[in-house]
Short mmCIF file of C-alpha atoms in Angstrom, two decimals:
data_model
loop_
_atom_site.label_atom_id
_atom_site.label_comp_id
_atom_site.label_asym_id
_atom_site.label_seq_id
_atom_site.Cartn_x
_atom_site.Cartn_y
_atom_site.Cartn_z
CA GLU A 520 -128.56 129.12 -206.60
CA THR A 521 -127.19 128.90 -203.02
CA ILE A 522 -128.03 126.02 -200.97
CA PRO A 523 -129.52 126.59 -197.39
CA GLN A 524 -126.88 125.80 -194.73
CA LYS A 525 -129.24 123.21 -193.47
CA ASN A 526 -129.04 121.19 -196.64
CA PHE A 527 -125.26 120.80 -196.63
CA PRO A 528 -124.48 117.28 -196.92
CA LEU A 529 -122.54 115.76 -193.82
CA VAL A 530 -119.61 113.59 -194.74
CA HIS A 531 -118.12 111.39 -191.73
CA VAL A 532 -114.41 110.76 -192.64
CA LEU A 533 -113.75 107.19 -191.29
CA THR A 534 -109.84 106.41 -190.54
CA SER A 535 -108.36 103.23 -189.33
CA LYS A 536 -105.47 105.38 -187.70
CA THR A 537 -105.30 108.92 -186.64
CA GLU A 538 -102.30 110.94 -186.92
CA ALA A 539 -101.86 111.22 -183.14
CA ASP A 540 -101.86 107.27 -183.10
CA GLU A 541 -99.21 107.01 -185.74
CA LEU A 542 -97.18 109.39 -183.59
CA GLN A 543 -97.81 107.45 -180.30
CA LYS A 544 -97.01 104.19 -182.00
CA ASN A 545 -93.75 105.53 -183.38
CA GLU A 546 -92.92 106.77 -180.10
CA PRO A 547 -90.38 104.47 -178.29
CA PHE A 548 -91.28 103.39 -174.79
CA ASN A 549 -89.44 105.36 -172.12
CA PHE A 550 -87.70 103.09 -169.75
CA GLU A 551 -85.86 105.49 -168.01
CA LYS A 552 -88.93 107.47 -166.94
CA THR A 553 -90.75 104.19 -165.88
CA ILE A 554 -87.64 103.21 -163.84
CA LYS A 555 -87.37 106.59 -162.05
CA PHE A 556 -91.23 106.46 -161.50
CA LEU A 557 -91.19 103.06 -159.98
CA THR A 558 -88.30 103.79 -157.70
CA ASP A 559 -89.48 107.25 -156.77
CA PRO A 560 -90.48 107.12 -152.99
CA HIS A 561 -92.85 109.97 -153.56
CA SER A 562 -94.91 107.87 -156.06
CA ALA A 563 -95.20 104.88 -153.83
CA HIS A 564 -98.88 105.50 -152.87
CA LEU A 565 -99.68 105.66 -156.72
CA LEU A 566 -100.12 101.92 -157.04
CA ASP A 567 -102.67 102.06 -159.77
CA ARG A 568 -100.53 104.16 -161.94
CA ARG A 569 -97.43 102.02 -161.55
CA ILE A 570 -99.69 98.96 -162.57
CA ARG A 571 -100.92 100.70 -165.38
CA ILE A 572 -97.41 101.71 -166.74
CA CYS A 573 -96.55 97.81 -166.23
CA GLN A 574 -99.65 97.21 -168.41
CA LYS A 575 -98.70 99.58 -170.83
CA LEU A 576 -95.13 98.02 -171.26
CA CYS A 577 -96.85 94.65 -172.18
CA ARG A 578 -98.98 96.20 -174.78
CA TYR A 579 -96.15 98.17 -176.44
CA TYR A 580 -94.07 94.89 -176.50
CA GLN A 581 -96.82 92.42 -177.27
CA ASN A 582 -94.80 90.68 -179.99
CA GLY A 583 -91.80 90.26 -177.70
CA PHE A 584 -89.16 92.57 -176.29
CA ILE A 585 -86.17 94.36 -178.37
CA ILE A 586 -82.81 92.69 -177.58
CA LYS A 587 -81.13 96.13 -177.08
CA ASP A 588 -83.66 97.24 -174.34
CA LEU A 589 -82.99 94.05 -172.22
CA ASN A 590 -80.77 95.93 -169.74
CA HIS A 591 -83.75 98.35 -168.82
CA LEU A 592 -85.97 95.66 -169.04
CA MET A 593 -84.04 93.74 -166.30
CA LYS A 594 -83.93 96.71 -164.00
CA ILE A 595 -87.58 97.04 -163.98
CA LEU A 596 -87.87 93.41 -163.29
CA ASN A 597 -85.68 93.57 -160.19
CA ILE A 598 -87.44 96.73 -158.97
CA LEU A 599 -90.86 94.89 -159.41
CA GLY A 600 -89.59 91.71 -157.70
CA ASP A 601 -88.86 93.78 -154.56
CA LEU A 602 -92.11 95.45 -154.72
CA CYS A 603 -94.19 92.02 -154.82
CA GLN A 604 -92.61 91.09 -151.83
CA GLN A 605 -93.87 94.23 -149.98
CA GLN A 606 -97.19 94.47 -151.80
CA PRO A 607 -99.00 91.52 -153.45
CA ASN A 608 -101.06 93.79 -155.80
CA TYR A 609 -97.82 94.12 -157.99
CA ILE A 610 -97.98 90.23 -158.69
CA ASP A 611 -100.30 90.29 -161.68
CA ALA A 612 -98.56 92.98 -163.47
CA PHE A 613 -95.05 91.26 -162.69
CA VAL A 614 -96.10 88.02 -164.03
CA GLN A 615 -97.54 89.26 -167.02
CA ILE A 616 -94.22 90.89 -168.04
CA LEU A 617 -92.40 87.67 -167.07
CA GLN A 618 -94.51 85.91 -169.58
CA HIS A 619 -93.72 88.00 -172.18
CA CYS A 620 -89.95 87.08 -171.70
CA SER A 621 -90.85 83.70 -173.26
CA LYS A 622 -91.55 85.15 -176.69
CA PRO A 623 -88.39 85.31 -179.22
CA PHE A 624 -86.74 88.50 -178.72
CA LEU A 625 -86.48 91.02 -181.48
CA LEU A 626 -83.42 92.25 -183.29
CA ASP A 627 -83.34 95.73 -185.02
CA LYS A 628 -80.48 94.60 -187.30
CA ALA A 629 -79.14 91.24 -188.30
CA THR A 630 -75.94 92.08 -186.23
CA ASP A 631 -77.73 92.60 -182.98
CA GLY A 632 -77.65 88.89 -182.29
CA GLU A 633 -73.85 89.06 -181.97
CA ILE A 634 -73.75 92.52 -180.75
CA TYR A 635 -76.14 91.89 -177.80
CA SER A 636 -75.00 88.47 -177.08
CA SER A 637 -73.34 89.05 -174.05
CA ALA A 638 -76.05 91.38 -172.70
CA LEU A 639 -78.62 88.41 -173.44
CA VAL A 640 -76.34 86.10 -171.29
CA ALA A 641 -76.31 88.48 -168.47
CA PHE A 642 -80.16 88.94 -168.92
CA TYR A 643 -80.64 85.26 -168.42
CA SER A 644 -78.46 84.92 -165.39
CA ASP A 645 -80.19 87.72 -163.73
CA TYR A 646 -83.55 86.39 -164.87
CA GLY A 647 -82.75 83.08 -163.08
CA TYR A 648 -81.78 85.00 -159.80
CA LEU A 649 -85.44 86.18 -159.80
CA LEU A 650 -86.10 82.66 -158.27
CA ARG A 651 -84.79 84.15 -154.83
CA ILE A 652 -88.37 85.60 -154.69
CA PRO A 653 -90.10 83.57 -152.19
CA ILE A 654 -93.58 83.72 -154.07
CA LYS A 655 -94.53 80.29 -155.80
CA ARG A 656 -96.60 81.91 -158.60
CA ILE A 657 -93.53 84.02 -159.65
CA GLN A 658 -91.24 81.14 -159.17
CA LYS A 659 -93.47 78.91 -161.28
CA CYS A 660 -93.91 81.70 -163.92
CA ILE A 661 -90.04 82.19 -164.32
CA LEU A 662 -89.60 78.24 -164.73
CA GLU A 663 -92.24 77.88 -167.30
CA THR A 664 -91.33 80.89 -169.23
CA LEU A 665 -87.76 79.78 -169.51
CA PHE A 666 -88.75 76.20 -170.51
CA LYS A 667 -91.19 77.62 -173.21
CA SER A 668 -88.75 79.99 -174.68
CA ILE A 669 -86.24 77.33 -175.79
CA GLN A 670 -89.09 74.84 -177.23
CA SER A 671 -89.02 74.47 -181.04
CA SER A 672 -92.85 75.13 -180.94
CA ASN A 673 -92.21 78.54 -179.40
CA LYS A 674 -93.22 80.88 -182.45
CA SER A 675 -94.93 84.13 -182.35
CA PRO A 676 -98.82 83.70 -183.25
CA VAL A 677 -98.57 86.94 -185.21
CA PRO A 678 -97.56 86.86 -189.06
CA TYR A 679 -93.76 87.70 -189.67
CA ASP A 680 -94.96 90.92 -191.29
CA ASP A 681 -96.23 92.23 -187.94
CA TYR A 682 -92.65 92.46 -186.49
CA ASP A 683 -92.39 96.22 -188.03
CA SER A 684 -89.26 95.23 -189.62
CA LEU A 685 -87.83 93.57 -186.54
CA LYS A 686 -86.63 89.81 -186.76
CA PRO A 687 -87.01 87.38 -184.09
CA THR A 688 -84.25 85.30 -182.60
CA THR A 689 -84.16 81.66 -183.14
CA VAL A 690 -84.83 79.11 -180.44
CA GLU A 691 -81.43 77.45 -181.07
CA TYR A 692 -79.77 80.99 -180.37
CA LEU A 693 -81.85 81.46 -177.08
CA LEU A 694 -80.81 77.85 -175.98
CA ARG A 695 -77.31 78.45 -176.67
CA THR A 696 -77.36 81.79 -174.73
CA GLN A 697 -79.17 80.35 -171.83
CA ARG A 698 -76.45 77.56 -171.54
CA ASN A 699 -73.68 80.15 -171.51
CA SER A 700 -75.48 82.02 -168.77
CA ASP A 701 -75.43 81.06 -165.06
CA LEU A 702 -78.88 79.48 -165.22
CA CYS A 703 -77.82 75.92 -164.77
CA GLU A 704 -75.88 76.78 -161.50
CA THR A 705 -78.80 78.79 -160.24
CA LEU A 706 -81.42 76.36 -161.08
CA VAL A 707 -79.26 73.60 -158.99
CA LYS A 708 -79.08 75.89 -155.94
CA THR A 709 -82.77 76.60 -156.34
CA LEU A 710 -83.48 73.02 -155.72
CA SER A 711 -82.77 73.58 -152.01
CA LEU A 712 -84.90 76.65 -151.67
CA VAL A 713 -87.93 74.60 -153.06
CA GLU A 714 -87.26 71.26 -151.83
CA ASN A 715 -90.79 71.08 -150.00
CA ASP A 716 -92.59 72.07 -153.21
CA LEU A 717 -92.88 68.98 -155.61
CA SER A 718 -94.41 70.72 -158.68
CA LEU A 719 -91.68 73.19 -158.66
CA ARG A 720 -88.83 70.93 -158.31
CA ILE A 721 -90.33 68.94 -161.37
CA LEU A 722 -90.07 72.26 -163.27
CA ILE A 723 -86.67 72.72 -162.23
CA ILE A 724 -85.44 69.01 -163.17
CA LYS A 725 -87.43 69.51 -166.56
CA LEU A 726 -85.74 72.65 -167.45
CA LEU A 727 -82.17 71.17 -166.38
CA GLN A 728 -82.93 68.36 -168.57
CA ALA A 729 -83.79 70.67 -171.74
CA LEU A 730 -80.35 72.78 -170.98
CA ALA A 731 -77.97 69.72 -170.15
CA ALA A 732 -79.04 67.40 -172.87
CA LYS A 733 -75.80 66.00 -174.25
CA HIS A 734 -73.99 69.28 -173.17
CA PRO A 735 -70.93 68.86 -171.26
CA GLU A 736 -70.48 72.50 -170.41
CA CYS A 737 -73.76 72.79 -168.50
CA ILE A 738 -73.15 69.54 -166.91
CA ALA A 739 -69.82 70.94 -165.66
CA LYS A 740 -71.48 73.94 -164.31
CA MET A 741 -74.20 71.75 -162.46
CA LEU A 742 -71.46 69.64 -161.02
CA THR A 743 -69.81 72.71 -159.27
CA GLN A 744 -72.90 73.02 -157.28
CA ASP A 745 -73.05 69.39 -155.96
CA CYS A 746 -76.10 68.44 -158.29
CA VAL A 747 -75.78 64.52 -157.80
CA ASN A 748 -76.53 64.64 -154.31
CA ARG A 749 -78.87 67.56 -154.46
CA LEU A 750 -80.92 65.65 -157.04
CA VAL A 751 -80.82 62.27 -155.38
CA LEU A 752 -81.55 63.79 -151.87
CA ARG A 753 -85.33 64.30 -152.42
CA MET A 754 -86.00 61.91 -155.54
CA ASN A 755 -87.82 59.35 -153.41
CA ASP A 756 -90.48 61.88 -152.04
CA PRO A 757 -93.89 60.79 -152.41
CA ASP A 758 -95.04 61.55 -155.84
CA SER A 759 -98.51 60.27 -157.29
CA THR A 760 -97.41 60.75 -160.80
CA GLY A 761 -93.72 59.26 -160.69
CA GLU A 762 -92.54 62.16 -162.86
CA LEU A 763 -90.06 63.38 -160.18
CA LEU A 764 -88.11 59.93 -159.83
CA PHE A 765 -88.42 59.30 -163.65
CA ARG A 766 -86.83 62.72 -164.82
CA THR A 767 -84.30 62.64 -162.07
CA ILE A 768 -82.93 59.31 -163.20
CA GLU A 769 -82.98 60.42 -166.74
CA LEU A 770 -81.07 63.73 -165.75
CA LEU A 771 -78.48 61.76 -163.89
CA TRP A 772 -78.08 59.34 -166.67
CA ASN A 773 -77.06 62.48 -169.02
CA ILE A 774 -74.66 63.73 -166.25
CA PHE A 775 -72.89 60.38 -165.69
CA GLU A 776 -72.48 59.82 -169.45
CA ASN A 777 -71.37 63.46 -170.47
CA GLY A 778 -70.08 64.79 -167.17
CA ASP A 779 -66.36 65.03 -166.03
CA GLU A 780 -65.46 61.86 -164.44
CA GLU A 781 -63.36 63.63 -161.69
CA GLN A 782 -66.11 66.10 -160.85
CA ILE A 783 -68.66 63.07 -160.53
CA GLY A 784 -66.37 60.86 -158.62
CA GLU A 785 -65.96 63.46 -155.73
CA GLN A 786 -69.82 63.47 -155.30
CA LEU A 787 -70.14 59.63 -155.17
CA ASN A 788 -68.29 58.68 -151.91
CA SER A 789 -71.72 59.37 -150.10
CA ARG A 790 -73.34 56.43 -148.28
CA LEU A 791 -76.53 58.41 -148.42
CA THR A 792 -76.58 59.03 -152.16
CA ILE A 793 -75.98 55.18 -152.74
CA SER A 794 -78.48 54.30 -150.27
CA LEU A 795 -81.33 56.38 -151.80
CA LEU A 796 -80.62 55.01 -155.10
CA GLN A 797 -80.86 51.49 -153.62
CA GLU A 798 -84.00 52.51 -152.15
CA ALA A 799 -85.42 53.80 -155.45
CA PHE A 800 -84.45 50.44 -157.07
CA LEU A 801 -86.09 48.21 -154.45
CA GLY A 802 -89.01 50.34 -154.92
CA GLN A 803 -89.38 49.67 -158.30
CA ILE A 804 -88.67 46.24 -158.05
CA THR A 805 -91.43 45.55 -155.73
CA GLN A 806 -93.87 47.44 -158.31
CA SER A 807 -92.58 45.84 -161.26
CA HIS A 808 -96.09 44.91 -162.69
CA SER A 809 -96.41 47.66 -165.10
CA HIS A 810 -94.36 48.74 -168.15
CA TYR A 811 -93.50 52.14 -166.65
CA HIS A 812 -92.16 50.51 -163.31
CA ARG A 813 -89.99 47.96 -165.27
CA GLN A 814 -88.54 50.56 -167.73
CA LEU A 815 -87.81 53.01 -164.45
CA ARG A 816 -86.21 49.99 -162.68
CA ASN A 817 -83.95 49.26 -165.53
CA ASP A 818 -83.00 53.01 -165.81
CA ILE A 819 -82.07 52.98 -162.25
CA LEU A 820 -79.82 50.01 -162.79
CA VAL A 821 -78.20 51.77 -165.85
CA VAL A 822 -77.41 54.60 -163.53
CA CYS A 823 -75.99 52.42 -160.94
CA SER A 824 -73.72 50.72 -163.47
CA LEU A 825 -72.59 54.23 -164.61
CA ILE A 826 -71.74 54.97 -161.35
CA ILE A 827 -69.74 51.91 -160.68
CA GLY A 828 -67.98 52.41 -163.87
CA LEU A 829 -66.77 55.92 -162.96
CA LYS A 830 -66.11 54.97 -159.31
CA PRO A 831 -65.53 51.31 -158.71
CA ASP A 832 -65.05 51.87 -154.94
CA ALA A 833 -68.30 53.86 -154.50
CA PRO A 834 -70.02 52.41 -151.39
CA PHE A 835 -72.14 49.64 -153.05
CA VAL A 836 -70.70 46.86 -150.80
CA GLU A 837 -70.83 48.80 -147.56
CA THR A 838 -74.68 49.79 -148.09
CA GLY A 839 -75.33 46.24 -149.06
CA PHE A 840 -76.45 47.26 -152.59
CA ALA A 841 -74.03 45.20 -154.32
CA LYS A 842 -75.07 41.98 -152.55
CA GLN A 843 -78.77 42.55 -153.54
CA LEU A 844 -77.73 43.03 -157.38
CA LEU A 845 -75.75 39.80 -157.37
CA LEU A 846 -78.73 38.21 -155.83
CA PHE A 847 -80.96 39.41 -158.51
CA ALA A 848 -78.31 38.53 -161.23
CA SER A 849 -78.50 35.00 -160.21
CA PHE A 850 -82.37 34.69 -160.25
CA PRO A 851 -84.11 32.47 -161.37
CA GLU A 852 -81.44 30.19 -162.40
CA LEU A 853 -80.39 29.71 -158.78
CA ARG A 854 -83.05 29.25 -155.98
CA SER A 855 -83.01 31.35 -152.91
CA ASN A 856 -85.14 31.97 -149.79
CA ASN A 857 -84.27 35.42 -149.77
CA PRO A 858 -87.35 37.56 -149.29
CA LEU A 859 -86.30 39.97 -152.03
CA VAL A 860 -86.78 37.49 -154.59
CA LYS A 861 -89.41 35.39 -152.98
CA ASN A 862 -92.36 37.23 -154.71
CA PHE A 863 -90.16 38.57 -157.45
CA LYS A 864 -91.16 37.24 -160.95
CA LEU A 865 -89.59 37.69 -164.38
CA THR A 866 -91.65 37.54 -167.63
CA LYS A 867 -90.47 37.04 -171.17
CA SER A 868 -91.48 40.78 -171.80
CA GLN A 869 -88.65 43.03 -173.52
CA GLU A 870 -88.08 45.01 -170.21
CA ASP A 871 -87.45 41.98 -168.16
CA PHE A 872 -85.12 40.45 -170.63
CA GLU A 873 -83.25 43.92 -170.75
CA PHE A 874 -82.98 43.77 -167.17
CA LYS A 875 -81.40 40.22 -167.06
CA LYS A 876 -78.74 41.47 -169.66
CA LEU A 877 -78.15 44.86 -167.58
CA LEU A 878 -77.69 42.59 -164.57
CA PHE A 879 -75.17 40.54 -166.27
CA ASN A 880 -73.28 43.82 -167.26
CA THR A 881 -73.55 45.18 -163.77
CA VAL A 882 -71.75 41.85 -162.42
CA VAL A 883 -68.79 42.68 -164.77
CA VAL A 884 -68.60 46.30 -163.75
CA LEU A 885 -68.68 45.40 -160.06
CA SER A 886 -65.94 42.97 -160.25
CA ARG A 887 -63.76 46.02 -161.06
CA ASN A 888 -63.71 46.40 -157.20
CA PRO A 889 -61.50 43.94 -155.67
CA VAL A 890 -63.52 44.01 -152.56
CA VAL A 891 -66.58 42.49 -154.45
CA ASN A 892 -64.80 39.17 -155.45
CA GLU A 893 -65.77 37.48 -152.18
CA LEU A 894 -69.42 38.53 -152.79
CA LEU A 895 -69.28 36.98 -156.13
CA ILE A 896 -68.11 33.90 -154.88
CA GLU A 897 -70.71 33.78 -151.98
CA SER A 898 -73.49 34.75 -154.57
CA ARG A 899 -72.39 31.78 -156.82
CA VAL A 900 -73.09 34.08 -159.81
CA LEU A 901 -70.48 32.29 -161.80
CA LEU A 902 -72.63 29.18 -161.63
CA THR A 903 -75.63 31.34 -163.11
CA LEU A 904 -73.44 32.51 -166.00
CA LEU A 905 -71.72 29.04 -166.54
CA SER A 906 -75.51 27.61 -166.78
CA TYR A 907 -75.78 29.18 -170.29
CA ILE A 908 -72.84 27.44 -171.62
CA GLU A 909 -74.64 24.62 -173.19
CA PRO A 910 -75.88 23.68 -176.67
CA LEU A 911 -79.08 25.30 -177.77
CA PRO A 912 -81.97 24.70 -177.70
CA ARG A 913 -81.67 24.10 -173.87
CA LYS A 914 -83.48 21.24 -172.54
CA SER A 915 -86.22 21.87 -169.99
CA GLN A 916 -84.86 21.15 -166.54
CA PRO A 917 -87.34 19.41 -164.06
CA GLY A 918 -89.02 21.79 -161.71
CA THR A 919 -88.26 24.83 -164.00
CA VAL A 920 -91.02 27.42 -163.72
CA PHE A 921 -89.59 29.90 -166.22
CA ASP A 922 -87.94 29.76 -169.46
CA TRP A 923 -86.71 32.35 -171.98
CA SER A 924 -87.67 32.24 -175.56
CA LEU A 925 -85.02 30.76 -177.88
CA SER A 926 -83.95 34.01 -179.30
CA GLN A 927 -83.60 35.57 -175.66
CA THR A 928 -81.47 32.58 -174.36
CA GLU A 929 -79.29 32.67 -177.25
CA ASP A 930 -78.64 36.55 -176.45
CA LEU A 931 -78.27 35.89 -172.73
CA GLN A 932 -76.05 32.95 -173.63
CA LEU A 933 -73.46 35.26 -175.59
CA HIS A 934 -73.84 37.73 -172.75
CA ALA A 935 -72.96 35.17 -170.24
CA ILE A 936 -69.91 34.09 -172.36
CA ALA A 937 -68.74 37.59 -172.84
CA ALA A 938 -68.97 38.20 -169.06
CA LEU A 939 -67.01 34.92 -168.14
CA THR A 940 -64.38 36.17 -170.45
CA ILE A 941 -63.65 38.89 -167.83
CA LEU A 942 -64.58 37.12 -164.62
CA LEU A 943 -63.28 33.50 -165.06
CA PRO A 944 -59.44 34.28 -164.97
CA ARG A 945 -60.01 35.88 -161.49
CA PHE A 946 -61.39 32.86 -160.15
CA LEU A 947 -59.34 29.75 -160.82
CA ASN A 948 -60.42 27.86 -157.74
CA GLU A 949 -64.09 27.90 -158.96
CA TYR A 950 -62.65 27.02 -162.37
CA PHE A 951 -61.57 23.79 -161.23
CA GLU A 952 -64.25 23.01 -158.74
CA CYS A 953 -66.79 23.39 -161.08
CA HIS A 954 -65.01 21.45 -163.78
CA VAL A 955 -65.43 24.52 -166.07
CA GLY A 956 -62.88 23.39 -168.63
CA THR A 957 -65.00 20.19 -169.46
CA ARG A 958 -67.93 22.38 -169.88
CA LEU A 959 -66.35 24.84 -172.16
CA LEU A 960 -65.00 21.96 -174.54
CA LEU A 961 -68.22 20.32 -174.77
CA PHE A 962 -69.85 23.68 -175.81
CA TYR A 963 -67.02 24.30 -178.10
CA GLU A 964 -67.25 20.77 -179.83
CA TRP A 965 -71.02 21.74 -180.25
CA THR A 966 -70.11 25.03 -181.86
CA ILE A 967 -68.04 23.30 -184.79
CA SER A 968 -70.41 20.04 -184.97
CA ASP A 969 -72.57 19.55 -187.84
CA ASP A 970 -75.66 19.62 -185.57
CA GLU A 971 -78.11 22.01 -187.11
CA TYR A 972 -79.11 25.37 -185.23
CA GLN A 973 -80.74 28.17 -186.72
CA SER A 974 -79.22 30.98 -184.96
CA GLN A 975 -81.16 34.36 -184.76
CA GLY A 976 -78.20 36.57 -184.82
CA ASN A 977 -80.07 39.55 -183.68
CA SER A 978 -78.07 40.83 -180.58
CA PHE A 979 -74.96 42.91 -180.42
CA PHE A 980 -72.88 39.80 -179.63
CA GLY A 981 -74.69 37.83 -182.37
CA LYS A 982 -73.47 39.80 -185.49
CA GLY A 983 -72.55 37.73 -188.38
CA GLY A 984 -73.86 34.61 -186.71
CA ARG A 985 -77.32 34.37 -188.26
CA HIS A 986 -78.41 30.82 -189.31
CA ASN A 987 -75.06 29.35 -187.98
CA LYS A 988 -73.16 29.00 -184.69
CA ARG A 989 -70.13 31.19 -185.53
CA SER A 990 -70.83 33.93 -182.88
CA GLN A 991 -71.00 31.00 -180.24
CA LEU A 992 -67.67 29.93 -181.61
CA LYS A 993 -66.20 33.41 -181.77
CA TYR A 994 -66.75 34.13 -177.93
CA ILE A 995 -65.88 30.64 -176.76
CA PHE A 996 -62.54 31.04 -178.41
CA ARG A 997 -62.32 34.50 -176.72
CA LEU A 998 -62.89 32.87 -173.38
CA PHE A 999 -60.26 30.20 -173.98
CA ARG A 1000 -57.87 33.09 -174.89
CA SER A 1001 -58.74 35.03 -171.93
CA LEU A 1002 -58.11 31.87 -169.68
CA LEU A 1003 -54.88 31.10 -171.27
CA SER A 1004 -53.47 34.58 -171.37
CA ILE A 1005 -52.80 34.41 -167.47
CA LYS A 1006 -50.45 31.74 -168.38
CA ASP A 1007 -51.38 29.24 -165.54
CA GLU A 1008 -49.73 26.03 -165.90
CA ARG A 1009 -52.73 24.08 -164.32
CA VAL A 1010 -55.33 25.44 -166.91
CA GLN A 1011 -53.01 24.70 -169.70
CA ILE A 1012 -52.69 21.30 -168.42
CA ASP A 1013 -56.44 20.86 -167.88
CA LEU A 1014 -57.45 21.93 -171.41
CA CYS A 1015 -54.77 19.95 -173.17
CA ASP A 1016 -55.58 16.68 -171.34
CA GLN A 1017 -59.00 17.02 -172.75
CA GLY A 1018 -57.58 17.34 -176.43
CA ILE A 1019 -58.07 21.15 -177.05
CA ILE A 1020 -55.00 21.39 -179.32
CA PRO A 1021 -55.77 18.68 -181.73
CA SER A 1022 -59.41 19.80 -181.98
CA ILE A 1023 -58.39 23.56 -182.47
CA THR A 1024 -55.75 22.59 -185.25
CA GLY A 1025 -58.15 20.21 -186.99
CA TYR A 1026 -60.84 22.93 -187.20
CA LEU A 1027 -58.62 25.72 -188.38
CA ARG A 1028 -57.13 23.34 -191.15
CA HIS A 1029 -60.60 22.40 -192.29
CA MET A 1030 -61.75 25.98 -192.11
CA GLY A 1031 -58.63 27.08 -194.14
CA GLN A 1032 -59.51 24.54 -196.76
CA GLN A 1033 -63.29 25.50 -197.06
CA LYS A 1034 -62.94 29.20 -196.79
CA SER A 1035 -59.77 29.87 -198.47
CA ILE A 1036 -61.15 32.83 -200.65
CA ASN A 1037 -64.40 34.39 -198.72
CA LEU A 1038 -63.31 35.10 -195.24
CA ASP A 1039 -65.10 37.74 -193.33
CA TYR A 1040 -64.39 39.62 -190.15
CA VAL A 1041 -65.98 37.01 -187.86
CA ASP A 1042 -63.91 34.20 -189.65
CA LEU A 1043 -60.79 36.47 -189.23
CA ASP A 1044 -61.58 36.93 -185.42
CA ILE A 1045 -62.06 33.11 -184.93
CA ILE A 1046 -58.71 32.12 -186.87
CA CYS A 1047 -56.71 34.91 -185.02
CA ASP A 1048 -58.05 33.68 -181.64
CA GLY A 1049 -57.43 30.14 -182.54
CA LEU A 1050 -53.79 30.79 -183.55
CA PHE A 1051 -53.26 32.69 -180.10
CA ILE A 1052 -54.72 29.70 -177.99
CA LEU A 1053 -52.50 27.46 -179.95
CA SER A 1054 -49.52 29.81 -179.36
CA CYS A 1055 -50.17 30.23 -175.57
CA LEU A 1056 -50.36 26.25 -175.15
CA CYS A 1057 -47.23 25.62 -177.25
CA GLU A 1058 -45.00 28.36 -176.45
CA LEU A 1059 -42.90 26.73 -173.59
CA ASP A 1060 -43.60 22.93 -174.42
CA VAL A 1061 -42.02 21.40 -177.19
CA HIS A 1062 -44.18 18.20 -176.90
CA ARG A 1063 -47.29 20.29 -177.44
CA LYS A 1064 -45.57 21.64 -180.55
#
């Protein structure tokens, strides 16, 4: 029996993909056709079609661009960059394509990473040149895209299988490639273009931090563009967040630690550069009421110390900065009516403690410049250091408004002795005027006495001296050795008249009897320095022998 036509069952075939869709998906994006369409003057009026083709490009490469297509992609970016300056309607589409560049690029073959490495280097160089476009939204997008692309968290949100047999590049590969490109130089030069835009400058410095982190090659590229002066020039601009100064100082620290000394030295002759660092330092001194400001103050001081170490004749004296640093180094041990320290207060906080130690270190580094010697005498900073040469625990002086804790005092004491080891031989007049020899010998007698003292031994200089006075003995011997190595007969007579020879020989003999078997590196240091001191004193004097 035939079924009437009206009763035929209707079957609706439901498919997720049609054959046409599959063909369309496999059809590669036609870059050449797109480039021709965007550059054809006869299609200039077809604004909507041009924007749609840009959106199609983003949809097609929604998981990231294929590395072998970067040459064509860069051509499109350059074309759109020029079009955006003529017609703002292109900006949205351009920004969308730029944002896709933050995603890991895709490799068709495992060897593509090596084959196209030079092409990717050229791409990143040209990508950085797009910062020339004077449109803030585009500049911001470029900087954010570059920063995001080298973050460890930059992974595609889609599953690995959705890469259509393409493999993404690693963040390490992208970071290495960006460092090999001209990005660092371009970013430094761009600082001048955006000097009036705080947010863009912070983004540039943030990206430079990531690229130049402990990487001498990147730092060398930055130095070719006078990066030190460019960074310092506007670092004190008003910034409610404080991020600009913080990031600038951190980047300078990295540059001074890992950059070429000769390149850096050429950029540190400017009085303006040192004056701006001085302004930043004093600004944090006056605001040292929070952890953040104290830490930033310390970081600025570290940067200044690195500068002095790299270039001792940098204009710290000419700008008056050296005199101010010596003033802070002698505070609060020496009273002063200077307005800078009138309202300045130190606490027992870790930041203030580190600040004091950094100042001692800065004094030593400053002394490398002979011009500073007169300032060292005028500031009486030697008296500050000598005030720590006394038995512990220290007795409270009448009128003292501030005292460090015992462990902090011990650490500062060892720092002071280490600093005097370098400074004191240069200032023999002060040595005799202040009767330093007597103070040193009294301190030495305390270090070898049976007086009980439980040393903390926590500091760098205190290694091996926990629960004893060996660290103090070790460094006072080094100070004696430093003084006697200049072979000044007046110093030798001064110490010999106060009985240094029998005291040291007696201690070394006693030490040899007590520790003939178990000698550690601290004991060996003490013995070697003690013998050297005796040889210096007795070398040319038969009576002393």
